Each structure stands twice: as C-alpha cells, then as structure tokens.
Short mmCIF file of C-alpha atoms and ligand atoms in Angstrom, two decimals:
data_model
loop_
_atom_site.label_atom_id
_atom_site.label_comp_id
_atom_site.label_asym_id
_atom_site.label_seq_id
_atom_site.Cartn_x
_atom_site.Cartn_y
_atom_site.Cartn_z
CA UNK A 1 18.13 -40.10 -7.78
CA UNK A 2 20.89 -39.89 -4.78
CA UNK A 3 22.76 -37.05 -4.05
CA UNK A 4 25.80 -36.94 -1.66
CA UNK A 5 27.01 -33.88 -0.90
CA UNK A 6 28.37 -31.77 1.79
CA UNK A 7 25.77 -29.08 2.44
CA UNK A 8 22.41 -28.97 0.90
CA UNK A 9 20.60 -25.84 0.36
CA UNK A 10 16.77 -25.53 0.06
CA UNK A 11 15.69 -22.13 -1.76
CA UNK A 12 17.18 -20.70 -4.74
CA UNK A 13 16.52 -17.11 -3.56
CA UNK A 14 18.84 -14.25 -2.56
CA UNK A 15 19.85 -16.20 1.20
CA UNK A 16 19.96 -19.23 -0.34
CA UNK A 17 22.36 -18.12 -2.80
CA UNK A 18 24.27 -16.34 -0.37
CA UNK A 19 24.25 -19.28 1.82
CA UNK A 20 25.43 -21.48 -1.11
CA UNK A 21 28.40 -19.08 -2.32
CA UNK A 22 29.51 -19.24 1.09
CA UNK A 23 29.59 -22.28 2.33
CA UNK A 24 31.25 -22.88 -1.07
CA UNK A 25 34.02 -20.06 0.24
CA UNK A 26 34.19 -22.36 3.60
CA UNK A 27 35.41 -25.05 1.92
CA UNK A 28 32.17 -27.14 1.25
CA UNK A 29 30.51 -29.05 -1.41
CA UNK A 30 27.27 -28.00 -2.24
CA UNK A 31 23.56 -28.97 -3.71
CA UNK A 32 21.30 -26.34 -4.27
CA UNK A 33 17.04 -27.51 -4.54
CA UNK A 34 14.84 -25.24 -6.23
CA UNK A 35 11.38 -25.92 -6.52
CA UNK A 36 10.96 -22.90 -9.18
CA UNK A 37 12.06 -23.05 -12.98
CA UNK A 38 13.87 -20.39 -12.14
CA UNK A 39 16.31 -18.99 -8.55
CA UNK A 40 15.89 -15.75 -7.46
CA UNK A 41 12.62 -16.33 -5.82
CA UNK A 42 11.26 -12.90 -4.27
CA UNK A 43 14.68 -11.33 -4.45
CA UNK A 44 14.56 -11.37 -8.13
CA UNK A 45 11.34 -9.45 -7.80
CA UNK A 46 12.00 -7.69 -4.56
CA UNK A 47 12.58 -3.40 -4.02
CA UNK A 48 16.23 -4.48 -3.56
CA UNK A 49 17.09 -1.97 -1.42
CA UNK A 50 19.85 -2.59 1.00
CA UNK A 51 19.76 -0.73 4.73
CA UNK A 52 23.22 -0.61 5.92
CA UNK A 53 25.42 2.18 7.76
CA UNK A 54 27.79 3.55 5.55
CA UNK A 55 30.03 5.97 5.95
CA UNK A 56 31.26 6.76 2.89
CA UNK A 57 28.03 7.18 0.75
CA UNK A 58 26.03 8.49 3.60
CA UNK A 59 29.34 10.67 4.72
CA UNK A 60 29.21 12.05 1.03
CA UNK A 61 25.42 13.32 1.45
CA UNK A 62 26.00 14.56 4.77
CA UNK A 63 23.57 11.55 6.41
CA UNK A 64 24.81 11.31 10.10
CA UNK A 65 24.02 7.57 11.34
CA UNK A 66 25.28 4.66 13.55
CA UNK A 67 25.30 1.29 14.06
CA UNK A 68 23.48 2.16 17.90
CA UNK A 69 20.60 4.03 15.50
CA UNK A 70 20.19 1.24 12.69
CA UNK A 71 19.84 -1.44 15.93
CA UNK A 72 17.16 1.04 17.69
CA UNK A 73 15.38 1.50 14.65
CA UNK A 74 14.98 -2.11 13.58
CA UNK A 75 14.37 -3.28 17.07
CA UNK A 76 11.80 -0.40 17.72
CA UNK A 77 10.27 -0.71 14.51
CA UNK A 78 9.48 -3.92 15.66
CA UNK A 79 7.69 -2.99 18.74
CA UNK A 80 10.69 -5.03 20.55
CA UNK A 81 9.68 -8.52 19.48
CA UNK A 82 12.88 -8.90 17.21
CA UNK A 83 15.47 -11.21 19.22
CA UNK A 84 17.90 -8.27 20.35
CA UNK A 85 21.03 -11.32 19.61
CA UNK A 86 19.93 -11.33 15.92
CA UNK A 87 18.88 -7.45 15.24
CA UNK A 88 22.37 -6.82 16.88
CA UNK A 89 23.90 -9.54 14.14
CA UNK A 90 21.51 -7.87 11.30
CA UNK A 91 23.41 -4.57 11.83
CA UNK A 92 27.05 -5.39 12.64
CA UNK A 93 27.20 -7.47 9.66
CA UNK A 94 24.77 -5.55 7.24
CA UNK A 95 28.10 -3.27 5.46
CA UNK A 96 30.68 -5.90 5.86
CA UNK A 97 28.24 -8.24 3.78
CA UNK A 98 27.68 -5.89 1.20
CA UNK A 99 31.28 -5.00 0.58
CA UNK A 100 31.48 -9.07 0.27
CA UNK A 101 28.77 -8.76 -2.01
CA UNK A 102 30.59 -5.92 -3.94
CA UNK A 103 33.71 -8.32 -4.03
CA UNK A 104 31.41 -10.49 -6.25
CA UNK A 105 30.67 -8.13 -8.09
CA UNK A 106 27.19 -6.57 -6.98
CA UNK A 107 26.75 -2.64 -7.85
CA UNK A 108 25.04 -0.01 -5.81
CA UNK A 109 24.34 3.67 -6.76
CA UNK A 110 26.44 6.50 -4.70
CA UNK A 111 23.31 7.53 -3.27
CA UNK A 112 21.76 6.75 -0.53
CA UNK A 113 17.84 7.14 -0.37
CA UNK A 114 14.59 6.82 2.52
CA UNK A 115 13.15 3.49 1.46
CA UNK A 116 9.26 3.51 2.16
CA UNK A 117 8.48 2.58 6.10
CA UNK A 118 12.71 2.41 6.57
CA UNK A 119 12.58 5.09 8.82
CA UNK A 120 15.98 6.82 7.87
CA UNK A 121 18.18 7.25 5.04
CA UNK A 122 20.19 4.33 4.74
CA UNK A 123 19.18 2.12 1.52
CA UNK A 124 21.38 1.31 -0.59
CA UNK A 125 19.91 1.15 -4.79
CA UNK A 126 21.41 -1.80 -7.13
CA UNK A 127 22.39 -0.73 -9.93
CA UNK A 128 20.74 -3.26 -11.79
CA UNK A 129 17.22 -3.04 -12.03
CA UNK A 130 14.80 -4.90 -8.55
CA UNK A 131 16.88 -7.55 -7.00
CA UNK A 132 18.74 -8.32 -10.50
CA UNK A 133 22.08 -7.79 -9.49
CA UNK A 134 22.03 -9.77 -6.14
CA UNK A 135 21.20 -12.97 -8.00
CA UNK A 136 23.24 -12.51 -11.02
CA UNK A 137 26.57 -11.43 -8.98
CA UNK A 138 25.85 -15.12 -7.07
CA UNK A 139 25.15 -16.96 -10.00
CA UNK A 140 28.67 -15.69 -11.74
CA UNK A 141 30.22 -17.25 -8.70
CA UNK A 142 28.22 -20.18 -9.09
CA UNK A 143 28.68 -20.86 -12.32
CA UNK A 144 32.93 -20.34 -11.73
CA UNK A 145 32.34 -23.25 -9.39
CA UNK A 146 30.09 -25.45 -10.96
CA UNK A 147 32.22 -28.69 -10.28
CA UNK A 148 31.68 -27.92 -6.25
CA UNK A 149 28.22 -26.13 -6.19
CA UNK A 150 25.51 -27.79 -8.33
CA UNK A 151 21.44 -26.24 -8.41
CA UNK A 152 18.69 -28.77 -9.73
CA UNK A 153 15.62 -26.33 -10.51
CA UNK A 154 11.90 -27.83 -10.75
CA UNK A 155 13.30 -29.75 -7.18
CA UNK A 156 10.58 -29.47 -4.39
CA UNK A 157 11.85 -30.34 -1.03
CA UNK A 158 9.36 -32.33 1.18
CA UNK A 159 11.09 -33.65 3.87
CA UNK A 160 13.87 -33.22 6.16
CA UNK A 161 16.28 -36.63 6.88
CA UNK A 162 16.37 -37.22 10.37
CA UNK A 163 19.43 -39.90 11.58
CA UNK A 164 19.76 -40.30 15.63
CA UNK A 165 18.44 -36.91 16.17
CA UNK A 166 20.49 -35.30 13.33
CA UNK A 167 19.30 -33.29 9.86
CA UNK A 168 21.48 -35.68 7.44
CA UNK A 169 19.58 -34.47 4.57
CA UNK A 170 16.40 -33.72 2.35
CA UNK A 171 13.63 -35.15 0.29
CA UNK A 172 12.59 -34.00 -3.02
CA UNK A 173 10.66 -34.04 -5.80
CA UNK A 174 12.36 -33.79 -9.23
CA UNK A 175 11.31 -33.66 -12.20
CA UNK A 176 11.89 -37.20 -13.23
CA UNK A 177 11.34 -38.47 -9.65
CA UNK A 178 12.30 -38.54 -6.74
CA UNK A 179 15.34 -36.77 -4.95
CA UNK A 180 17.11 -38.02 -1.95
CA UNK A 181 19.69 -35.47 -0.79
CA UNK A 182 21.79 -36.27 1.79
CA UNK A 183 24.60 -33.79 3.62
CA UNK A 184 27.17 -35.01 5.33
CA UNK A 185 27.52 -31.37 7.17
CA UNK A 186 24.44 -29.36 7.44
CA UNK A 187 21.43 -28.57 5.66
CA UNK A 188 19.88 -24.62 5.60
CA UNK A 189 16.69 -24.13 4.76
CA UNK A 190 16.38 -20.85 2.66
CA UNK A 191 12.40 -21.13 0.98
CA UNK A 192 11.39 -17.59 2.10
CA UNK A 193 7.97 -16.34 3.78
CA UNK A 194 4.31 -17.62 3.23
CA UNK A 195 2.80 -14.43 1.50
CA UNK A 196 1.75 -16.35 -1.35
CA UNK A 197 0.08 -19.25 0.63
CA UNK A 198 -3.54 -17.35 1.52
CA UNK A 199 -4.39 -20.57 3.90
CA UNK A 200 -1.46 -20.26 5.55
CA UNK A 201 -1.62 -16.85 6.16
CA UNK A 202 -5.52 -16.75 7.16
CA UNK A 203 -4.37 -19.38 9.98
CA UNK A 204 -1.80 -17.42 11.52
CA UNK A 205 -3.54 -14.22 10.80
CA UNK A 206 -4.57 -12.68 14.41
CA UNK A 207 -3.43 -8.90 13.80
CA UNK A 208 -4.88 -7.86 10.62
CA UNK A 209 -8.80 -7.94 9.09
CA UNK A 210 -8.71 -11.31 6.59
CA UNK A 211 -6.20 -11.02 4.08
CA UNK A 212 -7.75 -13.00 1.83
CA UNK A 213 -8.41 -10.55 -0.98
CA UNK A 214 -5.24 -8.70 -0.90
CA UNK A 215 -2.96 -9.24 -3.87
CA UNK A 216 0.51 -10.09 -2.84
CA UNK A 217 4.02 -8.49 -4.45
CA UNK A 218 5.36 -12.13 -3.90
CA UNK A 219 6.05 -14.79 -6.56
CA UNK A 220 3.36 -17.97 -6.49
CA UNK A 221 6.51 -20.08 -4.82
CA UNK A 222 6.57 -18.54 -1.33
CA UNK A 223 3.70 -20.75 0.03
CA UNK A 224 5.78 -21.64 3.56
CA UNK A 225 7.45 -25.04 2.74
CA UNK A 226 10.33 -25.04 4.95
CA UNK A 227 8.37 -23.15 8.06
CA UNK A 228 6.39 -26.55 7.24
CA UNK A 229 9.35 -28.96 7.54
CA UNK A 230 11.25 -27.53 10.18
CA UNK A 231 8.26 -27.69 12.34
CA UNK A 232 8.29 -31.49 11.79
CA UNK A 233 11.47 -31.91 12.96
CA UNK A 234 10.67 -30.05 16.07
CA UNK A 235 12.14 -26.50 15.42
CA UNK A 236 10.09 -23.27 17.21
CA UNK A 237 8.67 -20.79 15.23
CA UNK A 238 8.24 -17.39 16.12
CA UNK A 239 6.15 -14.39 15.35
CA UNK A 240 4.07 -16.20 13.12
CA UNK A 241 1.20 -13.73 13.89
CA UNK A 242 3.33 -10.67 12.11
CA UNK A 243 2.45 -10.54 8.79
CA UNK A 244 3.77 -7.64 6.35
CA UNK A 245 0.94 -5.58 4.02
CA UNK A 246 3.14 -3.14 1.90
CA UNK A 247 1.31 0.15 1.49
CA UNK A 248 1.94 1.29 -1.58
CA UNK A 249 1.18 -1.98 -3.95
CA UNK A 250 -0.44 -1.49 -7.56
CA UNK A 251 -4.16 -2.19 -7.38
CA UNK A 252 -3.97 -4.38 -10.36
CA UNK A 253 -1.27 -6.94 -9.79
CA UNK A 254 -0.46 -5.94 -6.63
CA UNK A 255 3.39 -5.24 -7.61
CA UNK A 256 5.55 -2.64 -6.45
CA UNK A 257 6.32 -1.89 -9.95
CA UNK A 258 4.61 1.29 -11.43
CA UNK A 259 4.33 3.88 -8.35
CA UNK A 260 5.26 7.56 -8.79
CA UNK A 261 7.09 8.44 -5.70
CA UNK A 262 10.81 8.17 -6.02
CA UNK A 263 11.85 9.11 -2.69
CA UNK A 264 9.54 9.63 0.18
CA UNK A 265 10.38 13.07 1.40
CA UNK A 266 9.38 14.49 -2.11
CA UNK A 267 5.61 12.59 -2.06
CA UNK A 268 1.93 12.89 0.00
CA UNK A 269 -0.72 10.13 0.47
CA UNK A 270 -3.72 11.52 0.22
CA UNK A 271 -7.18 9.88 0.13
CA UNK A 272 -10.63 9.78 -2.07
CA UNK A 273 -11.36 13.41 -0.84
CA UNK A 274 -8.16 14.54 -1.79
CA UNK A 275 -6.87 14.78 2.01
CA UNK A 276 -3.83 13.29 3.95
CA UNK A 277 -4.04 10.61 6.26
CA UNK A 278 -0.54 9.46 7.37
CA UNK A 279 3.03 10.35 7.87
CA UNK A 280 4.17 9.28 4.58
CA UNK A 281 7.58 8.37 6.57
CA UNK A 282 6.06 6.06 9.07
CA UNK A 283 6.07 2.41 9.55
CA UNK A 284 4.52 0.10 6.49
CA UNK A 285 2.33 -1.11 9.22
CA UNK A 286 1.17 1.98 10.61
CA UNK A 287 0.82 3.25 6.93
CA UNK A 288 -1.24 -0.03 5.77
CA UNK A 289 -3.77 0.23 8.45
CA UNK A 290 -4.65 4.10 7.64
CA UNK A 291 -5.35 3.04 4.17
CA UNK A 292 -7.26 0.40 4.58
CA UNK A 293 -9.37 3.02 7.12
CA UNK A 294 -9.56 4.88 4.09
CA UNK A 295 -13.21 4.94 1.31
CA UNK A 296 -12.23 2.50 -0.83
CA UNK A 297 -9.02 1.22 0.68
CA UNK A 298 -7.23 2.84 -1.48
CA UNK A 299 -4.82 5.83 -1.80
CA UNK A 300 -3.15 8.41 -3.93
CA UNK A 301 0.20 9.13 -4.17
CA UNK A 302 1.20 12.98 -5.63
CA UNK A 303 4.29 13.98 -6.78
CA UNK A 304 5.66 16.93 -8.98
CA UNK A 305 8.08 17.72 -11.24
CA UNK A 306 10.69 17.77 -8.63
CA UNK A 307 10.86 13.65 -9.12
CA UNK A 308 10.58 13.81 -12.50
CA UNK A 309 13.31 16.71 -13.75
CA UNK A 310 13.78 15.62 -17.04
CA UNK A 311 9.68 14.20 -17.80
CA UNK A 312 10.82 11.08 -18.87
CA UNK A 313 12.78 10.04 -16.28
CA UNK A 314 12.52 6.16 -14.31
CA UNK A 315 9.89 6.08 -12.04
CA UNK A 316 10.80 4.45 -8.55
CA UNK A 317 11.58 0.54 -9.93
CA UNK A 318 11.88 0.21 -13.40
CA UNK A 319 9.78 1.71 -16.47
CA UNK A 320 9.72 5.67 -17.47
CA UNK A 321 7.04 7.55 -16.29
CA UNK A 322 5.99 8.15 -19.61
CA UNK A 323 5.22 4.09 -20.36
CA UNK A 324 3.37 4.52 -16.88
CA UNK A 325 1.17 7.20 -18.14
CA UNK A 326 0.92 5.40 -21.64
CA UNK A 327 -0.50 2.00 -19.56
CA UNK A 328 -3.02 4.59 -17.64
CA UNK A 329 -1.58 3.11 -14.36
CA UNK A 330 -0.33 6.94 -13.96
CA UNK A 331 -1.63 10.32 -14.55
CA UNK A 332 0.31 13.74 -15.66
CA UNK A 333 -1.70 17.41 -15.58
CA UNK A 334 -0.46 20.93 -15.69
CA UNK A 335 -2.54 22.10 -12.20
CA UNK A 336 -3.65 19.56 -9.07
CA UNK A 337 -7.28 20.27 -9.97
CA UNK A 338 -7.02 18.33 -13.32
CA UNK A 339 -4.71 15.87 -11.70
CA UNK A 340 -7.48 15.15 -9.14
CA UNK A 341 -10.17 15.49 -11.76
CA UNK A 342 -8.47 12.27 -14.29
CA UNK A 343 -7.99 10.45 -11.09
CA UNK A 344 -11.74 10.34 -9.74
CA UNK A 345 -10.16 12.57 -6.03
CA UNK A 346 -11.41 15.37 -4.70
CA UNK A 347 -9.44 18.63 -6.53
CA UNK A 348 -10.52 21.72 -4.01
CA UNK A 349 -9.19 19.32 -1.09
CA UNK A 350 -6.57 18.45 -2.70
CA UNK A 351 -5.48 22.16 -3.85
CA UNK A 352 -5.92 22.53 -0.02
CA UNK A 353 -3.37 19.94 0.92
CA UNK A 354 -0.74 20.65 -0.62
CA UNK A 355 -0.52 23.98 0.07
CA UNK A 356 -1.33 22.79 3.93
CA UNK A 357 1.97 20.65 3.10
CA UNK A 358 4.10 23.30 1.49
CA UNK A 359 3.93 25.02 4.70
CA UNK A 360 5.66 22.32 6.59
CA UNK A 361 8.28 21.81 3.91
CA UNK A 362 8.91 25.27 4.17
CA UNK A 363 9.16 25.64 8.04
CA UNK A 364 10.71 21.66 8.11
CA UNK A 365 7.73 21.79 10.94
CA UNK A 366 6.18 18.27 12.11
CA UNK A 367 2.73 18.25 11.04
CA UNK A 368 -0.73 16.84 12.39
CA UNK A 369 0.46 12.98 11.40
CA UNK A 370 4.14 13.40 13.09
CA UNK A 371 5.45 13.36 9.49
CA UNK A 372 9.03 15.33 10.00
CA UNK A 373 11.34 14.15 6.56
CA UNK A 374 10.85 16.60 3.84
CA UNK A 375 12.50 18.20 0.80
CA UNK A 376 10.57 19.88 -1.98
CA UNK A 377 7.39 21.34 -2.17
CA UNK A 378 4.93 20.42 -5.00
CA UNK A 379 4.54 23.49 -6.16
CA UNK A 380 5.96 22.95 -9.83
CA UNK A 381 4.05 21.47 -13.10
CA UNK A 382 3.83 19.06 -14.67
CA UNK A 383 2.25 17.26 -11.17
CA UNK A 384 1.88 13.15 -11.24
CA UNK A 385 -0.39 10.89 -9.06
CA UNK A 386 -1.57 7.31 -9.13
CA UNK A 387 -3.34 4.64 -6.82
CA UNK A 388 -2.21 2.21 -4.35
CA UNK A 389 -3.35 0.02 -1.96
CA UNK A 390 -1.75 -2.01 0.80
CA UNK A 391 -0.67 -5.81 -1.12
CA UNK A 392 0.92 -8.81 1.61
CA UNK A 393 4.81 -8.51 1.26
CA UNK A 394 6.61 -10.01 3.99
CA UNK A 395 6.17 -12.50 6.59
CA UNK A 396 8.10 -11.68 9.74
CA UNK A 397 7.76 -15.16 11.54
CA UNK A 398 9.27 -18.15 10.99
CA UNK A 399 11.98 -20.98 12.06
CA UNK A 400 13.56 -19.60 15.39
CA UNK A 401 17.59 -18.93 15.00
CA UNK A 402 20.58 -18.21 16.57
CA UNK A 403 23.19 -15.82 15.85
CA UNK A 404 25.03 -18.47 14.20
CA UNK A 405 22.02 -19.22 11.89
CA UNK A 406 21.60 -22.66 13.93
CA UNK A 407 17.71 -23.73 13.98
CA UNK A 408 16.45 -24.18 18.13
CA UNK A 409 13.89 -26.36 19.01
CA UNK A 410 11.05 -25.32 21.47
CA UNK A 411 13.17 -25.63 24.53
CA UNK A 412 16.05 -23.51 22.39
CA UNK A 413 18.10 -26.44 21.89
CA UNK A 414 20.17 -26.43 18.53
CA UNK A 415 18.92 -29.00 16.20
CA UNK A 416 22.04 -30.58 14.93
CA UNK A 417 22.65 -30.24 11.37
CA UNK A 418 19.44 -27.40 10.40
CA UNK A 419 20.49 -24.21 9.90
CA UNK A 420 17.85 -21.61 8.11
CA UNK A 421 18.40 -18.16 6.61
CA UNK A 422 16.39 -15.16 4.98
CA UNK A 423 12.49 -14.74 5.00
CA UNK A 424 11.79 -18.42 6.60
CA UNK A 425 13.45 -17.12 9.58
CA UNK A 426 11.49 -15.56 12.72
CA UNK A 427 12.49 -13.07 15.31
CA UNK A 428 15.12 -10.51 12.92
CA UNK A 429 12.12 -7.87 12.33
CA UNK A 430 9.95 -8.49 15.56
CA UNK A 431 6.20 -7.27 14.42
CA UNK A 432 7.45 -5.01 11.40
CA UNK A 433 10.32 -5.09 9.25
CA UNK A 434 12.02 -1.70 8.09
CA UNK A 435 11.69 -1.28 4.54
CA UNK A 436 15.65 -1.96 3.26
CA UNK A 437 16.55 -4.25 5.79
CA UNK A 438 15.20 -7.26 4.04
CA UNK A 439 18.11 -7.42 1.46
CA UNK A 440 20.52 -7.34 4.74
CA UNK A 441 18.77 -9.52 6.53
CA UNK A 442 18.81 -12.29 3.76
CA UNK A 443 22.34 -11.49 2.62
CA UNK A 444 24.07 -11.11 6.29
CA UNK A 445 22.41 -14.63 7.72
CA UNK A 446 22.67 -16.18 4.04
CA UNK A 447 26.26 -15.70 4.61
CA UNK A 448 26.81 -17.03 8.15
CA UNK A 449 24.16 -20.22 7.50
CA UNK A 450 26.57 -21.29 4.74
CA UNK A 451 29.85 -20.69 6.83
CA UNK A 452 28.37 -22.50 9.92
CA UNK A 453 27.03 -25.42 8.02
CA UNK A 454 30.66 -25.65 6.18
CA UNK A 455 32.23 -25.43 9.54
CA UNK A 456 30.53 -28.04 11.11
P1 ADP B 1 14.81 -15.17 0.66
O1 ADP B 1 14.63 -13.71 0.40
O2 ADP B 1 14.70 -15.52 2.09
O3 ADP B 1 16.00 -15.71 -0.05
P2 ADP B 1 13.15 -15.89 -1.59
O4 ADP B 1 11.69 -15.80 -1.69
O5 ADP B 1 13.96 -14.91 -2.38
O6 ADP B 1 13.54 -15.84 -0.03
O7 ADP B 1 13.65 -17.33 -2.04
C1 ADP B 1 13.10 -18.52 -1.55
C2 ADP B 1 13.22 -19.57 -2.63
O8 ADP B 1 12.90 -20.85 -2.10
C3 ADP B 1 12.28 -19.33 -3.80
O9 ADP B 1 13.01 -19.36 -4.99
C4 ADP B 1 11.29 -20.49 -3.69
O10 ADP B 1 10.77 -20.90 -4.94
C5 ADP B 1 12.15 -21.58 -3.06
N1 ADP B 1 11.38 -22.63 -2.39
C6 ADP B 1 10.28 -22.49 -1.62
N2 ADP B 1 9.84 -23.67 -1.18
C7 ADP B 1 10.68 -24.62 -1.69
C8 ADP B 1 10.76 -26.05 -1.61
N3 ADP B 1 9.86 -26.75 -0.93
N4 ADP B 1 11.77 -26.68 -2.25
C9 ADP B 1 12.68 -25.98 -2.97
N5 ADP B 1 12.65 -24.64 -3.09
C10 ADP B 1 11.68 -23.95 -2.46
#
C-alpha cells in the first residue's frame, strides 16, 4: 500500500508517541509504523520514573535542587561524553514537558523519590502502574485525532526514502505487504536502543565482559532498526560503545519487576557472605561492575519493615510484597540470621553489616563505599531480602542529534528531512544515563522531533 502523509513516525514507544502528538499539535498530518502488535515499546515496560526539577513537589519535601545541578549531574554521570547542547536541552525542557504531559492528562504522585543510580531526588512516580500512563495519556490524544494521526501496528520499517539528498519517506513491511510511506515534511525515527539485539550489542561491546548471557529488562522489539537505517543514509552515530547493565534486574526474567527496595536510602546490597560492596546510591554502572566482581554475580538486596509499614504494602513496581513472597522471588523473617539462612547468605556477616550500617544512618556519616543518602536503619522486624543481578537496560549510543532533534551526518551536516528522538538517539547520557532521566529524555526530544518535523 501507499501512504501520503505529512510526517511519518517510526516507533510506537513513549518518543514516538510524543513525537506524533506533537507534530499533530504543530499542525501536521501524521502516520505512525509500528513493527510490534502492540505501541508502548520499552516505555510500556519501563521504571517510568521521570527526573525533572520541580519546585513545587520537591519544595513540599524540602528537596533543594536546580536546573545548574540536574545539568552537572547528567553530564557528570556521564563521564562528560553527553553533548553539553543536548544535556542542557534534556534539563531546560524536562518540567515544561511534563506539565505538557499533565495537560494530556498523565498523573504523577506528590512525592518525589531517589531513583536507583539517579543520583538525587528528583523522580517523578506515575500514578499508573510502569510506563502505563505515558502511553495511555498519548493514545487518548490519539485516538481524539484519529482523522489526522493514523498508527498501522505489525509495520516494520526497512528503509529510509532518499529523493535528491532528502528523507521523503519510509519502507515497510505490513502485514499484507508492503508499505511505502512517504512524508512530505519530515520523517523521525523513534525505534529505541539495541538491548534486545545480543549481536548487535556483542559488536559494539568494548567496555563491558560479553554480554551475551545477561537477560535484558527490554521487550524482544528493541533490536536497533533505525540506528541501522539512519546509518545508511549517512547519519553519525555516537557512543555506541556505552551500553547500560541495570543492577538490580530479577535473576529469572531479568525484569525490574519484583525487587524489595522501595527507595534507595532505606536498602543495602550486600553479597554471598552477607557483606556490602557498593554505595547503594552510586552510578548503575559503577554498581553493575561491583556485582558482577561479586561470587556468583549476584547480590542481595535487604530491607525492613520501614518499606513495608503496613506488610502488605506494593513493592517498588507493581505486585504486594506478599505475592512476591508467595512466588519465592522474595523472602520475609523475624531476625537477619533467618533472613540470611532462607536466602543461602552468610547470617553472622550479615548481622555484622547492618549494624556496621546503622551506625552511619545514625551519624548521616559517609562510609567505606562513599555511600552518603540515608534514612532508616534496619533495625525493625519483619526484615525482607531477595536477589539481583545486573540485566542490559539501556543503550546510550545512537543517531547523532541536534538540539532541534535534526539527524547530522558525519561531518555534522543536517540531513534534510530525518529527525530522531528517544533511546535511538546518541550523545543525551554520554557513558551512563541517570536512572529517571530516560522518561525526560524520550518525552522532552519526542516533543521537539515532532514540532521541528511539522515546522519544516
Ligand atoms: P523510546 O523510549 O525511545 O520511545 P521504545 O523502546 O519505548 O523507545 O519504543 C521504540 C518502539 O519502536 C518500539 O515499540 C519498537 O517495537 C518500535 N520499533 C523498533 N524497530 C522498528 C521498526 N523497524 N519499525 C517500526 N517500529 C519499530
């Protein structure tokens, strides 16, 4: 089939929704390709968390921050390998975008919580459960505007159009044949990272030991696609070689579902012999590679009743504690010895720790790993632990940007007509991203790729 449109979008996910709500708002017609039954992609699946300075919830909890801090952080966090233009664009757009979100409806909790490896309190928690609410408030948009903005599912893109030098459109493949897409004003490429593609990932792979066996919290579509296309057309890619492990994955399906900690200050790693290893509030990266140092590469995460106050409360995504416990992906005991005991850890060492850590929370003292956020001790039964192990989340490289979303080629010249958005995008996050500032990087660049393609 032919399509004519005005701006094609490839990637149903949270930036390509974005993108497509957007340029809709810009005054363009628009044709959505997903190569999934489903959108959402990894945002449907994702922590959801949103980093953004706020001064109203984080003004409410007494959280001092700036935009100057959220910029250092990110572009620090990356080891200064993020394009300063786009970290700078990342964090001066991260609140207005979600208040534009919140205009379409998207809920966030008053609270404002330390997202694992974000480095200060500044996530914001959808209501809805994982990245839920993010798709549906686009999709109510969507659907409002269904004569302007139209999404074929089970569409794989394959190909970008290329007339006189200029992205004019996209080939797919549909479920009853072939798709030729074309766009009159731009096309953004929105298909996410390459966790899910192990080849991919072993080729570009220089930093870590093979990630072949580790499990990944992505969904089986984010194999790389567009990082693929854009190439072909002659766009630069950058940071390839930065590849995200999560550190605190389930061992089984390597989701972030199912862990026990709720909020980092209130919860120790400790390994097989029942000792710490890390500052809990570091970097994912710097937190990944201690656990894979670790017997076993794999970790245990304690909490107390302090996370749990009523016993049957939500543990950190969705699911009650209890129905973890129940699935034996969690354990409960009255003392840490019997907690270490059901898990297979070492309980004198780990009787040791925490009262090694108690002392810190008590004194708010840095400790031996440089960890300095705390809040409770865990001094109070029932006490909670269960394993994790370091899964591949996030791919920080991709298709090289400008603050306008535009795609450059390897001598930074704008191709004209590609623009690209979200996790297929290289250079935001430099060599690690900050846990939280996925959602704003998807959302804040989702929104300017759709205005600057309806613009053009
Ligand atoms: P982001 O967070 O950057 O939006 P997601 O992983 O949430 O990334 O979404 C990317 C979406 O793009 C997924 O739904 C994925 O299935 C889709 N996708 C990936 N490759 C293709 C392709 N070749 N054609 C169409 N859709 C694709």
């Amino acid at each position: 089939i032919n399509k004519e449109t005005e701006v094609v979008i490839i990637g149903g996910g949270g930036s390509g929704l974005a993108a497509a709500v957007s340029a809709h708002q810009n005054g363009a017609k628009v044709l959505v390709l997903e190569k999934m039954p489903n959108v959402g992609g990894n945002t449907l699946i994702s922590g959801a968390a949103y980093n953004a300075v706020d001064p109203k919830r984080q003004g409410a909890a007494g959280i001092e921050d700036s935009i100057e801090k959220h910029y250092t952080h990110t572009y620090e966090g990356g080891d200064k390998l993020g394009k300063p233009e786009l970290v700078r664009t990342l964090v001066e757009n991260a609140y207005p975008t979600l208040e534009w979100l919140e205009s379409l409806g998207m809920k966030y909790e008053d609270t404002i919580e330390t997202i694992v490896g974000s480095l200060w309190a500044r996530g914001h928690i959808p209501v809805e459960p994982l990245g839920t609410g993010y798709v549906n408030a686009y999709m109510n948009y969507i659907k409002q505007h269904s004569d302007e903005i139209e999404i074929i599912t089970h569409a794989k893109a394959t190909d970008l159009i290329v007339e006189d030098g200029r992205i004019t459109g996209v080939n797919a493949e549909g479920e009853n044949g072939k798709i030729v897409a074309k766009a009159s004003k731009g096309v953004i490429i929105a298909t996410g990272g390459f966790s899910a593609n192990v080849e991919m990932r072993e080729s570009y792979n220089t930093i870590w030991p093979s990630l072949k066996n580790l499990k990944t919290t992505n969904q089986p579509g984010a194999t790389g696609d567009g990082i693929v296309m854009a190439e072909k057309v002659g766009a630069n890619l950058i940071g390839m070689e930065y590849i995200q492990l999560h550190p605190t994955g389930d061992p089984k399906t390597g989701g972030l579902d199912g862990n026990v900690a709720r909020d980092i200050e209130d919860n120790i790693f400790v390994n097989k012999n029942g000792q710490r290893f890390v500052d809990e509030g570091s970097r994912r990266d710097v937190m990944s590679k201690a656990i894979l140092e670790q017997e076993g590469a794999t970790m245990w995460v304690i909490v107390d009743k302090h996370s749990y106050p009523e016993g049957s409360d939500d543990s950190e995504f969705f699911g009650s504690i209890d129905s973890l416990i129940a699935e034996g992906r969690a354990y409960k005991a009255d003392t840490l010895e019997e907690l270490a005991q059901m898990m297979g850890i070492n309980p004198e060492n780990l009787v040791k720790t925490v009262a090694e850590f108690n002392k810190h929370v008590e004194s708010k003292t840095k400790d031996q790993f440089g960890r300095t956020l705390y809040r409770n001790k865990i001094d109070t039964a029932p006490f909670y632990g269960g394993a994790r192990v370091p899964v591949v989340h996030h791919t920080m490289g991709g298709i090289e940007i400008n603050k306008d979303a535009q795609v450059l080629d390897k001598d930074g010249k704008i191709i004209p007509g590609l623009y690209a958005s979200g996790e297929v995008t290289g250079g935001v996050h430099g060599s690690n991203r900050l846990g939280g500032n996925a959602m704003a990087d998807i959302n804040v660049f989702g929104k300017i790729a759709g205005a600057s393609a309806a613009k053009n």
